[in-house]
């Protein structure tokens, strides 16, 4: 956004500025168009609700949901649950993602390790979280441990698979360059393999972060006394549907926010790639 | 007389494959004096790259003797700078960081030397550019600077200008000669371009294939800077060319012999 605005100003041409204004108005039109349908739905929903056409237990009105959102925020309850959820997701992601990255590098590096580890890991990868959750609860109880481990299991694989792929797709010709420049093994990893695999690694991070939130809900709904997942589950058992909606919206917002953060990271780290050159002008 | 920097004797290299063995190099012998600029020329498949890779330490599957400063080659090292046909820059690093490679630009000595080399290869103003922003010739100059930063004992160049247009190529030849005259780095320069071979070399090594071997070595006793249009240059060029025409015939005969 900023970049797009800055470039034409440097050129200082009236023509480019006019083109920029035109692009702005097109963008604005696009946003309005995209928002039209959701807004229409919200309005109809609200009107139908206030007219008593909807069962408030199944479908509370948008204003009711907003009200609930405000009161939960004001009481600090929402922030507390969100904080706990975020903490779990972060720990699980760091543990699983970190191990996934390390395993991906290790297996990517050596065919021997690949033959030893990859078949087992691929088998574990296909196990559904829901099937494993009861086992984790049996082993580690209802405490933090089972939740974090479940998230770790979920976040491990996207990073593992993508890091592995990234490393295997490093141009072999660049390895010769590293050898000729007498890179140490450490420099081969940090100066060559990791940067070259970075596009894949970041894709893995993005997928992992998404999985972290998904698994978090499963973990918190299976048995917990805190967190957004608990908030939703608890509200459901008391038929506080508005609170359920608030929980879902919070998940959606936080998911989108973290995804944008990773995207931002991508844009910074992958500046060298062609595809990021014309960013903001599309 | 300067000592021999590089000594190659009875060098053989055979690639084994299910389809049959290929003798890429057969009984190669070559001595390169310190500071000498040698060009290797021959048709493709005559083992030029294989020879360069062995000297670079990228290929150790040979028999015979290869000595650099009286010591056998033990793997790749910064003593043996290598410039590939393609620039092979790290796309995620800027020009200056590509040149520095695993050395830190925060080190003031490295910094000063990188700046010096950027000036030498005429890339001032492009220090912070990424490889995708460079032309082919500029990128190849970066790779030359990268090799020179390590102060190599010998610089190995494998058809470094082969993919460039004639103008850029002529310009880079000047740049390389400039560098050679300043640093007196020993250079082994592989090319399939006759003009280039004669223009740069103090000696031209003529190779021919199946199996790859050295046909002859021709000294080029022309003072630098050389003029391509000059009589003496054209004469030497013809001499190298006629050497090739001699080369072609027996090579074909040998092929027929093998076929029968
Ligand atoms: N890695 C390899 N495996 C099998 N054969 C090879 C390999 N590298 C080169 N050769 C063979 O060795 C011969 C010489 O190759 P090369 O040194 O690349 O020739 P040049 O660089 O002169 O064109 C060719 O016949 C080629 O097919
Ligand atoms: Mg070659």
XYZ file of C-alpha atoms and ligand atoms in Angstrom:
570
model
C 0.000 0.000 0.000
C 2.606 2.494 1.150
C 5.004 1.427 -1.545
C 2.399 1.870 -4.223
C 1.649 5.356 -3.008
C 5.292 6.349 -2.706
C 6.582 5.277 -6.106
C 4.491 7.590 -8.290
C 5.178 10.533 -5.970
C 8.895 10.065 -6.474
C 8.352 10.096 -10.198
C 6.227 13.205 -9.623
C 4.191 12.882 -12.780
C 0.644 14.131 -12.962
C -0.295 11.224 -15.202
C 0.798 8.580 -12.742
C -1.016 10.389 -9.967
C -4.206 10.440 -11.947
C -3.767 6.743 -12.664
C -3.239 6.159 -8.974
C -6.443 8.000 -8.117
C -8.290 5.905 -10.651
C -6.852 2.750 -9.114
C -7.942 3.971 -5.691
C -11.497 4.490 -6.840
C -11.528 1.031 -8.423
C -10.248 -0.433 -5.176
C -12.929 1.385 -3.219
C -15.584 0.109 -5.594
C -14.294 -3.429 -5.181
C -14.425 -3.178 -1.416
C -17.977 -1.829 -1.516
C -19.023 -4.600 -3.885
C -17.466 -7.274 -1.734
C -19.140 -5.881 1.387
C -22.577 -5.579 -0.206
C -23.685 -9.172 0.240
C -22.559 -9.637 3.873
C -24.149 -6.305 4.823
C -27.405 -7.263 3.116
C -27.429 -10.579 4.972
C -26.744 -8.843 8.289
C -29.545 -6.358 7.711
C -32.082 -9.037 6.760
C -30.938 -11.137 9.694
C -31.354 -8.224 12.096
C -34.772 -7.262 10.752
C -36.025 -10.845 10.730
C -34.789 -11.280 14.308
C -36.453 -8.163 15.683
C -39.663 -9.142 13.907
C -39.573 -12.402 15.856
C -39.151 -14.614 12.788
C -35.993 -16.275 14.203
C -35.591 -18.468 17.232
C -33.290 -16.338 19.460
C -31.752 -19.493 20.968
C -30.644 -20.765 17.576
C -29.932 -17.470 15.873
C -29.590 -14.354 18.033
C -29.590 -11.065 16.136
C -26.332 -9.337 15.127
C -27.006 -6.523 17.594
C -27.405 -9.068 20.399
C -24.106 -10.672 19.439
C -22.414 -7.276 19.367
C -23.854 -6.476 22.761
C -22.499 -9.733 24.141
C -19.141 -9.004 22.558
C -18.962 -5.608 24.224
C -19.957 -6.902 27.638
C -17.516 -9.818 27.490
C -14.781 -7.438 26.477
C -15.659 -4.926 29.183
C -15.635 -7.572 31.910
C -12.181 -8.704 30.776
C -13.452 -12.262 30.438
C -12.862 -12.387 26.694
C -9.311 -11.087 27.014
C -8.548 -13.647 29.722
C -9.799 -16.588 27.644
C -8.138 -15.282 24.527
C -4.854 -14.823 26.369
C -4.905 -18.418 27.581
C -5.812 -19.740 24.137
C -3.126 -17.695 22.449
C -0.560 -18.876 24.965
C -1.438 -22.517 24.305
C -1.395 -22.029 20.558
C 1.952 -20.271 20.781
C 3.582 -22.942 22.970
C 2.199 -25.752 20.838
C 3.279 -24.016 17.665
C 6.778 -23.305 18.961
C 7.204 -26.886 20.107
C 5.666 -28.619 17.084
C 6.777 -26.111 14.489
C 10.301 -25.967 15.885
C 10.610 -29.735 15.861
C 9.045 -29.871 12.385
C 11.580 -27.363 11.087
C 14.484 -29.247 12.662
C 13.239 -32.618 11.440
C 12.619 -31.214 7.962
C 16.158 -29.868 7.796
C 17.627 -33.080 9.142
C 15.677 -35.405 6.877
C 16.094 -33.022 3.962
C 19.820 -33.144 4.443
C 20.412 -36.850 4.344
C 18.893 -39.651 2.331
C 19.776 -42.057 5.100
C 17.701 -40.126 7.625
C 14.936 -39.836 5.082
C 14.737 -43.586 4.656
C 14.874 -44.038 8.415
C 12.369 -41.403 9.546
C 10.144 -40.301 6.717
C 7.956 -43.418 6.318
C 7.086 -43.388 10.032
C 6.429 -39.661 10.066
C 4.230 -39.880 6.985
C 2.205 -42.586 8.687
C 1.759 -40.474 11.825
C 0.820 -37.494 9.675
C -2.333 -39.169 8.418
C -3.679 -39.835 11.921
C -6.648 -37.501 12.565
C -6.368 -35.186 15.566
C -9.755 -36.203 16.856
C -8.680 -39.827 16.978
C -5.547 -39.044 18.932
C -7.043 -36.526 21.347
C -8.568 -39.152 23.713
C -5.259 -40.953 23.877
C -3.399 -37.770 24.723
C -5.944 -37.028 27.448
C -5.480 -40.546 28.854
C -1.733 -40.165 28.871
C -1.318 -36.561 29.923
C -4.618 -35.765 31.653
C -6.859 -32.743 31.087
C -4.102 -30.266 31.940
C -2.098 -28.004 29.676
C 0.241 -30.802 28.623
C -2.230 -32.751 26.501
C -3.468 -29.601 24.750
C -0.047 -28.278 23.926
C 1.107 -31.658 22.694
C -1.960 -32.004 20.504
C -1.274 -28.606 18.950
C 2.377 -29.541 18.578
C 1.382 -32.693 16.721
C -0.779 -30.659 14.381
C 1.784 -27.948 13.685
C 4.701 -30.347 13.285
C 3.694 -31.761 9.923
C 3.072 -28.713 7.719
C 6.472 -27.361 8.703
C 8.163 -30.715 8.408
C 6.795 -31.507 4.955
C 7.398 -28.041 3.522
C 10.867 -27.590 4.983
C 11.821 -30.986 3.626
C 10.473 -30.092 0.186
C 12.198 -26.720 0.285
C 15.555 -28.233 1.079
C 15.258 -30.881 -1.568
C 14.502 -28.235 -4.162
C 17.662 -26.203 -3.422
C 19.561 -25.782 -6.671
C 22.424 -28.299 -6.666
C 24.568 -25.821 -8.586
C 24.537 -23.503 -5.592
C 25.886 -26.323 -3.434
C 28.969 -26.397 -5.653
C 29.331 -22.660 -5.075
C 29.176 -23.252 -1.320
C 31.821 -25.947 -1.609
C 34.111 -23.808 -3.756
C 33.797 -20.938 -1.260
C 34.630 -23.447 1.480
C 31.448 -23.000 3.466
C 31.457 -24.907 6.728
C 28.591 -27.298 7.306
C 26.989 -24.646 9.515
C 27.290 -22.003 6.797
C 25.880 -24.436 4.247
C 22.771 -24.614 6.403
C 22.459 -20.992 7.469
C 23.757 -19.233 4.357
C 22.508 -21.537 1.646
C 19.923 -24.142 2.536
C 17.691 -22.206 4.901
C 17.496 -19.050 2.750
C 16.874 -21.116 -0.376
C 14.176 -23.126 1.385
C 12.684 -20.008 2.987
C 9.697 -19.665 0.624
C 8.669 -23.221 1.459
C 9.429 -22.825 5.143
C 7.242 -19.740 5.367
C 4.438 -21.532 3.596
C 4.834 -24.238 6.225
C 4.683 -21.634 8.984
C 1.480 -20.228 7.567
C -0.164 -23.614 7.346
C 1.080 -24.539 10.822
C -0.314 -21.381 12.375
C -3.671 -22.151 10.816
C -3.584 -25.696 12.129
C -2.592 -24.441 15.594
C -5.914 -22.553 15.922
C -7.914 -25.459 14.537
C -6.425 -28.008 16.907
C -6.718 -25.556 19.770
C -10.493 -25.536 19.461
C -10.600 -29.328 19.416
C -8.336 -29.488 22.463
C -10.249 -26.877 24.429
C -13.623 -28.371 23.651
C -12.535 -31.835 24.725
C -12.151 -30.707 28.268
C -10.962 -27.455 29.660
C -11.941 -24.716 32.060
C -10.505 -21.794 30.137
C -9.818 -20.536 26.670
C -12.035 -19.499 23.782
C -12.877 -23.114 22.969
C -14.127 -23.572 26.525
C -16.067 -20.312 26.291
C -17.890 -21.604 23.227
C -18.517 -25.053 24.641
C -19.664 -23.694 28.007
C -21.999 -21.171 26.366
C -23.463 -23.920 24.212
C -24.386 -26.055 27.208
C -26.252 -23.048 28.674
C -27.753 -22.170 25.281
C -26.046 -18.772 25.304
C -25.862 -18.757 21.540
C -24.710 -15.138 21.289
C -21.592 -16.057 23.267
C -20.971 -18.972 20.899
C -21.069 -16.504 18.035
C -18.681 -14.173 19.837
C -16.237 -17.048 20.288
C -16.435 -17.988 16.637
C -15.918 -14.400 15.534
C -12.919 -14.044 17.829
C -11.382 -17.181 16.338
C -11.947 -15.867 12.848
C -10.407 -12.490 13.679
C -7.399 -13.934 15.460
C -6.854 -16.476 12.692
C -6.913 -13.758 10.080
C -4.649 -11.547 12.162
C -1.948 -14.194 12.639
C -2.142 -15.119 8.978
C -1.573 -11.499 8.034
C 1.388 -11.345 10.393
C 3.006 -14.322 8.681
C 2.272 -12.755 5.305
C 3.989 -9.592 6.463
C 6.974 -11.667 7.527
C 6.950 -13.334 4.113
C 6.982 -10.027 2.348
C 9.958 -8.852 4.380
C 11.990 -12.046 4.086
C 11.240 -12.784 0.447
C 11.862 -9.324 -0.883
C 14.475 -10.804 -3.202
C 11.875 -12.792 -5.139
C 10.559 -11.529 -8.445
C 6.957 -12.099 -7.510
C 7.141 -9.589 -4.668
C 8.525 -6.813 -6.781
C 5.273 -5.405 -8.091
C 3.527 -5.760 -4.775
C 0.656 -3.382 -4.146
C 0.255 -2.457 -7.791
C -2.031 -5.370 -8.495
C 61.723 -18.562 -14.081
C 58.725 -18.794 -11.790
C 57.878 -22.093 -10.157
C 55.022 -24.236 -11.405
C 51.852 -23.472 -9.486
C 49.917 -26.343 -10.980
C 51.350 -29.673 -12.075
C 49.187 -32.302 -13.774
C 50.662 -35.662 -14.755
C 49.187 -38.870 -16.165
C 45.695 -37.703 -15.287
C 42.874 -40.077 -16.229
C 39.197 -39.817 -15.522
C 36.613 -42.399 -16.530
C 32.897 -42.148 -15.904
C 31.308 -45.521 -15.418
C 27.675 -45.974 -16.271
C 25.431 -48.945 -17.112
C 25.524 -47.853 -20.746
C 29.303 -48.225 -20.794
C 32.388 -46.393 -19.629
C 33.296 -42.948 -20.929
C 36.919 -41.907 -20.772
C 36.563 -38.185 -20.260
C 40.262 -37.536 -19.753
C 43.135 -39.633 -20.952
C 46.730 -39.151 -19.910
C 46.607 -35.394 -19.385
C 49.870 -33.629 -18.579
C 50.118 -29.887 -18.058
C 52.295 -27.524 -16.083
C 51.100 -24.030 -15.294
C 53.539 -21.406 -14.100
C 52.686 -18.928 -11.385
C 50.805 -15.977 -12.808
C 50.242 -17.626 -16.162
C 47.017 -17.196 -18.136
C 46.140 -20.383 -19.979
C 43.116 -20.983 -22.143
C 41.768 -24.459 -22.815
C 39.876 -24.891 -26.040
C 38.175 -27.852 -27.639
C 34.853 -29.127 -28.896
C 32.198 -29.854 -26.320
C 32.574 -33.208 -24.635
C 36.363 -33.208 -24.738
C 36.634 -33.062 -20.961
C 37.355 -29.394 -20.324
C 34.864 -29.049 -17.494
C 35.936 -32.378 -16.055
C 39.548 -31.214 -15.955
C 38.603 -27.935 -14.285
C 36.442 -29.689 -11.697
C 39.286 -32.013 -10.786
C 41.646 -29.070 -10.281
C 38.930 -27.315 -8.248
C 38.603 -30.357 -5.995
C 34.957 -30.842 -6.928
C 35.780 -34.240 -8.461
C 38.239 -36.573 -6.764
C 37.503 -39.733 -8.704
C 40.568 -39.641 -10.919
C 43.876 -41.390 -11.257
C 47.195 -39.607 -11.725
C 48.824 -36.609 -10.132
C 47.402 -33.142 -9.643
C 49.534 -30.854 -7.519
C 48.823 -27.283 -6.510
C 51.938 -25.714 -5.047
C 53.416 -29.216 -4.708
C 50.474 -30.440 -2.647
C 47.817 -32.852 -3.907
C 44.299 -31.437 -4.247
C 42.183 -32.208 -1.201
C 38.661 -31.089 -1.952
C 37.448 -27.623 -2.853
C 39.016 -24.636 -1.153
C 39.225 -20.900 -1.532
C 42.737 -21.262 -2.973
C 41.037 -22.405 -6.151
C 38.539 -19.810 -7.258
C 35.912 -21.151 -9.634
C 33.783 -19.171 -12.030
C 30.990 -21.152 -13.612
C 29.349 -20.621 -16.952
C 26.297 -19.191 -15.195
C 26.889 -16.598 -12.463
C 25.327 -18.828 -9.787
C 24.649 -15.963 -7.409
C 22.558 -16.392 -4.307
C 19.276 -14.750 -5.343
C 18.414 -13.751 -1.775
C 21.591 -11.711 -1.285
C 22.475 -8.263 -2.588
C 25.496 -7.797 -4.831
C 27.834 -6.904 -1.979
C 26.617 -9.750 0.198
C 26.978 -12.187 -2.666
C 30.588 -11.138 -3.020
C 31.187 -11.425 0.723
C 29.444 -14.809 0.901
C 30.169 -16.330 4.285
C 32.421 -13.437 5.296
C 30.949 -10.572 7.282
C 30.737 -7.128 5.752
C 30.944 -5.759 9.295
C 34.594 -6.723 9.238
C 36.219 -3.516 8.041
C 38.887 -5.414 6.074
C 36.282 -7.417 4.188
C 34.246 -4.267 3.644
C 37.181 -2.388 2.162
C 38.163 -5.260 -0.091
C 34.581 -5.779 -1.325
C 34.341 -2.096 -2.204
C 37.652 -2.299 -3.997
C 36.478 -5.300 -6.037
C 33.148 -3.688 -6.855
C 35.106 -0.819 -8.349
C 37.401 -3.236 -10.171
C 34.549 -5.065 -11.880
C 32.830 -1.720 -12.493
C 29.687 -2.257 -10.465
C 29.682 0.889 -8.337
C 26.132 1.921 -7.511
C 24.797 -1.635 -7.646
C 26.056 -2.775 -4.230
C 22.544 -3.094 -2.838
C 20.893 -4.581 -5.932
C 19.527 -8.101 -6.001
C 20.685 -10.535 -8.718
C 17.309 -10.375 -10.493
C 17.951 -6.691 -11.116
C 21.231 -7.357 -12.944
C 21.971 -8.171 -16.563
C 23.821 -11.392 -17.389
C 27.114 -9.578 -17.810
C 26.763 -7.705 -14.519
C 25.907 -10.905 -12.685
C 28.972 -12.626 -14.109
C 31.104 -9.704 -12.935
C 29.727 -10.204 -9.435
C 30.775 -13.836 -9.555
C 34.266 -12.797 -10.672
C 34.507 -10.388 -7.741
C 33.282 -13.129 -5.410
C 36.058 -15.454 -6.533
C 38.710 -12.725 -6.331
C 37.794 -11.733 -2.777
C 39.296 -14.993 -1.530
C 42.633 -14.150 -3.178
C 42.777 -17.489 -4.963
C 46.089 -19.050 -5.885
C 44.551 -20.094 -9.159
C 41.356 -18.931 -10.840
C 39.426 -21.563 -12.795
C 36.954 -20.250 -15.340
C 34.594 -22.624 -17.145
C 33.275 -20.861 -20.256
C 32.432 -17.854 -18.091
C 31.404 -15.599 -20.971
C 29.845 -18.284 -23.142
C 26.272 -17.189 -22.577
C 26.849 -13.485 -23.144
C 26.419 -11.328 -26.214
C 29.513 -10.363 -28.199
C 29.781 -6.818 -26.813
C 29.436 -7.821 -23.192
C 31.869 -10.636 -23.783
C 34.507 -8.332 -25.258
C 34.044 -5.956 -22.361
C 34.422 -8.697 -19.757
C 37.513 -10.009 -21.489
C 39.017 -6.552 -20.996
C 37.933 -6.563 -17.362
C 39.518 -9.966 -16.825
C 42.810 -8.966 -18.473
C 42.787 -5.821 -16.367
C 42.433 -7.936 -13.240
C 45.089 -10.363 -14.372
C 47.569 -7.596 -15.076
C 46.921 -6.040 -11.666
C 46.918 -9.199 -9.542
C 48.890 -11.700 -11.619
C 46.527 -14.455 -10.559
C 47.178 -17.770 -12.277
C 44.223 -18.474 -14.540
C 42.897 -21.533 -16.311
C 40.251 -20.358 -18.720
C 38.016 -22.810 -20.586
C 36.341 -21.621 -23.765
C 35.020 -22.921 -27.043
C 35.548 -19.566 -28.694
C 38.677 -19.406 -30.831
C 38.913 -15.631 -30.718
C 38.619 -15.557 -26.973
C 41.237 -18.269 -26.560
C 43.809 -16.358 -28.597
C 42.882 -12.949 -27.227
C 43.425 -13.853 -23.590
C 46.053 -16.539 -23.440
C 49.750 -16.726 -22.993
C 49.364 -20.351 -24.017
C 46.427 -22.069 -25.662
C 45.841 -25.702 -24.754
C 44.035 -27.499 -27.558
C 42.043 -30.550 -26.553
C 40.152 -33.080 -28.559
C 37.593 -35.663 -27.574
C 37.043 -39.428 -27.373
C 38.962 -39.842 -25.275
C 39.581 -36.287 -24.047
C 43.258 -35.489 -24.336
C 45.590 -32.576 -25.014
C 46.385 -32.343 -28.673
C 48.931 -29.563 -28.470
C 49.869 -26.423 -26.577
C 50.480 -23.246 -28.542
C 52.239 -20.205 -27.074
C 50.681 -16.862 -28.009
C 53.582 -14.432 -28.067
C 51.664 -11.233 -28.538
C 52.036 -8.227 -26.263
C 49.009 -6.941 -24.367
C 46.799 -5.115 -25.170
C 46.081 -7.151 -28.253
C 44.337 -6.003 -31.367
C 42.003 -8.564 -32.890
C 42.273 -6.994 -36.307
C 46.075 -7.061 -36.352
C 47.979 -9.245 -38.780
C 49.824 -11.177 -36.095
C 46.619 -11.905 -34.169
C 44.904 -13.245 -37.257
C 47.928 -15.371 -38.082
C 47.928 -17.006 -34.646
C 44.183 -17.466 -34.850
C 44.618 -19.291 -38.141
C 47.342 -21.416 -36.602
C 45.029 -22.540 -33.789
C 42.240 -23.161 -36.277
C 44.453 -25.282 -38.519
C 45.442 -27.250 -35.440
C 41.730 -28.009 -35.046
C 41.304 -29.095 -38.604
C 44.121 -31.564 -38.026
C 42.342 -32.653 -34.885
C 39.017 -33.385 -36.567
C 40.241 -36.014 -39.046
C 41.828 -38.625 -36.765
C 38.977 -38.182 -34.306
C 36.540 -39.260 -37.006
C 38.778 -42.162 -38.010
C 38.952 -43.354 -34.439
C 35.178 -43.253 -34.269
C 34.886 -45.445 -37.316
C 37.412 -47.818 -35.848
C 35.380 -48.078 -32.671
C 32.226 -48.645 -34.705
C 33.657 -51.639 -36.488
N 28.864 -36.740 -14.324
C 29.117 -37.390 -15.476
N 28.682 -38.657 -15.653
C 28.939 -39.318 -16.796
N 29.609 -38.801 -17.824
C 30.065 -37.543 -17.716
C 29.839 -36.760 -16.528
N 30.414 -35.555 -16.699
C 30.952 -35.565 -17.928
N 30.762 -36.747 -18.539
C 31.250 -37.126 -19.871
O 32.591 -36.791 -19.942
C 32.885 -36.200 -21.185
C 33.499 -34.839 -20.971
O 32.525 -33.963 -20.416
P 32.857 -32.438 -20.059
O 34.075 -32.398 -19.210
O 31.640 -31.842 -19.500
O 33.164 -31.843 -21.494
P 33.298 -30.312 -21.925
O 33.263 -29.456 -20.736
O 34.617 -30.250 -22.654
O 32.187 -30.045 -22.881
C 31.593 -36.173 -21.973
O 31.602 -37.259 -22.866
C 30.533 -36.342 -20.941
O 29.466 -37.053 -21.472
Mg 31.885 -27.906 -20.190
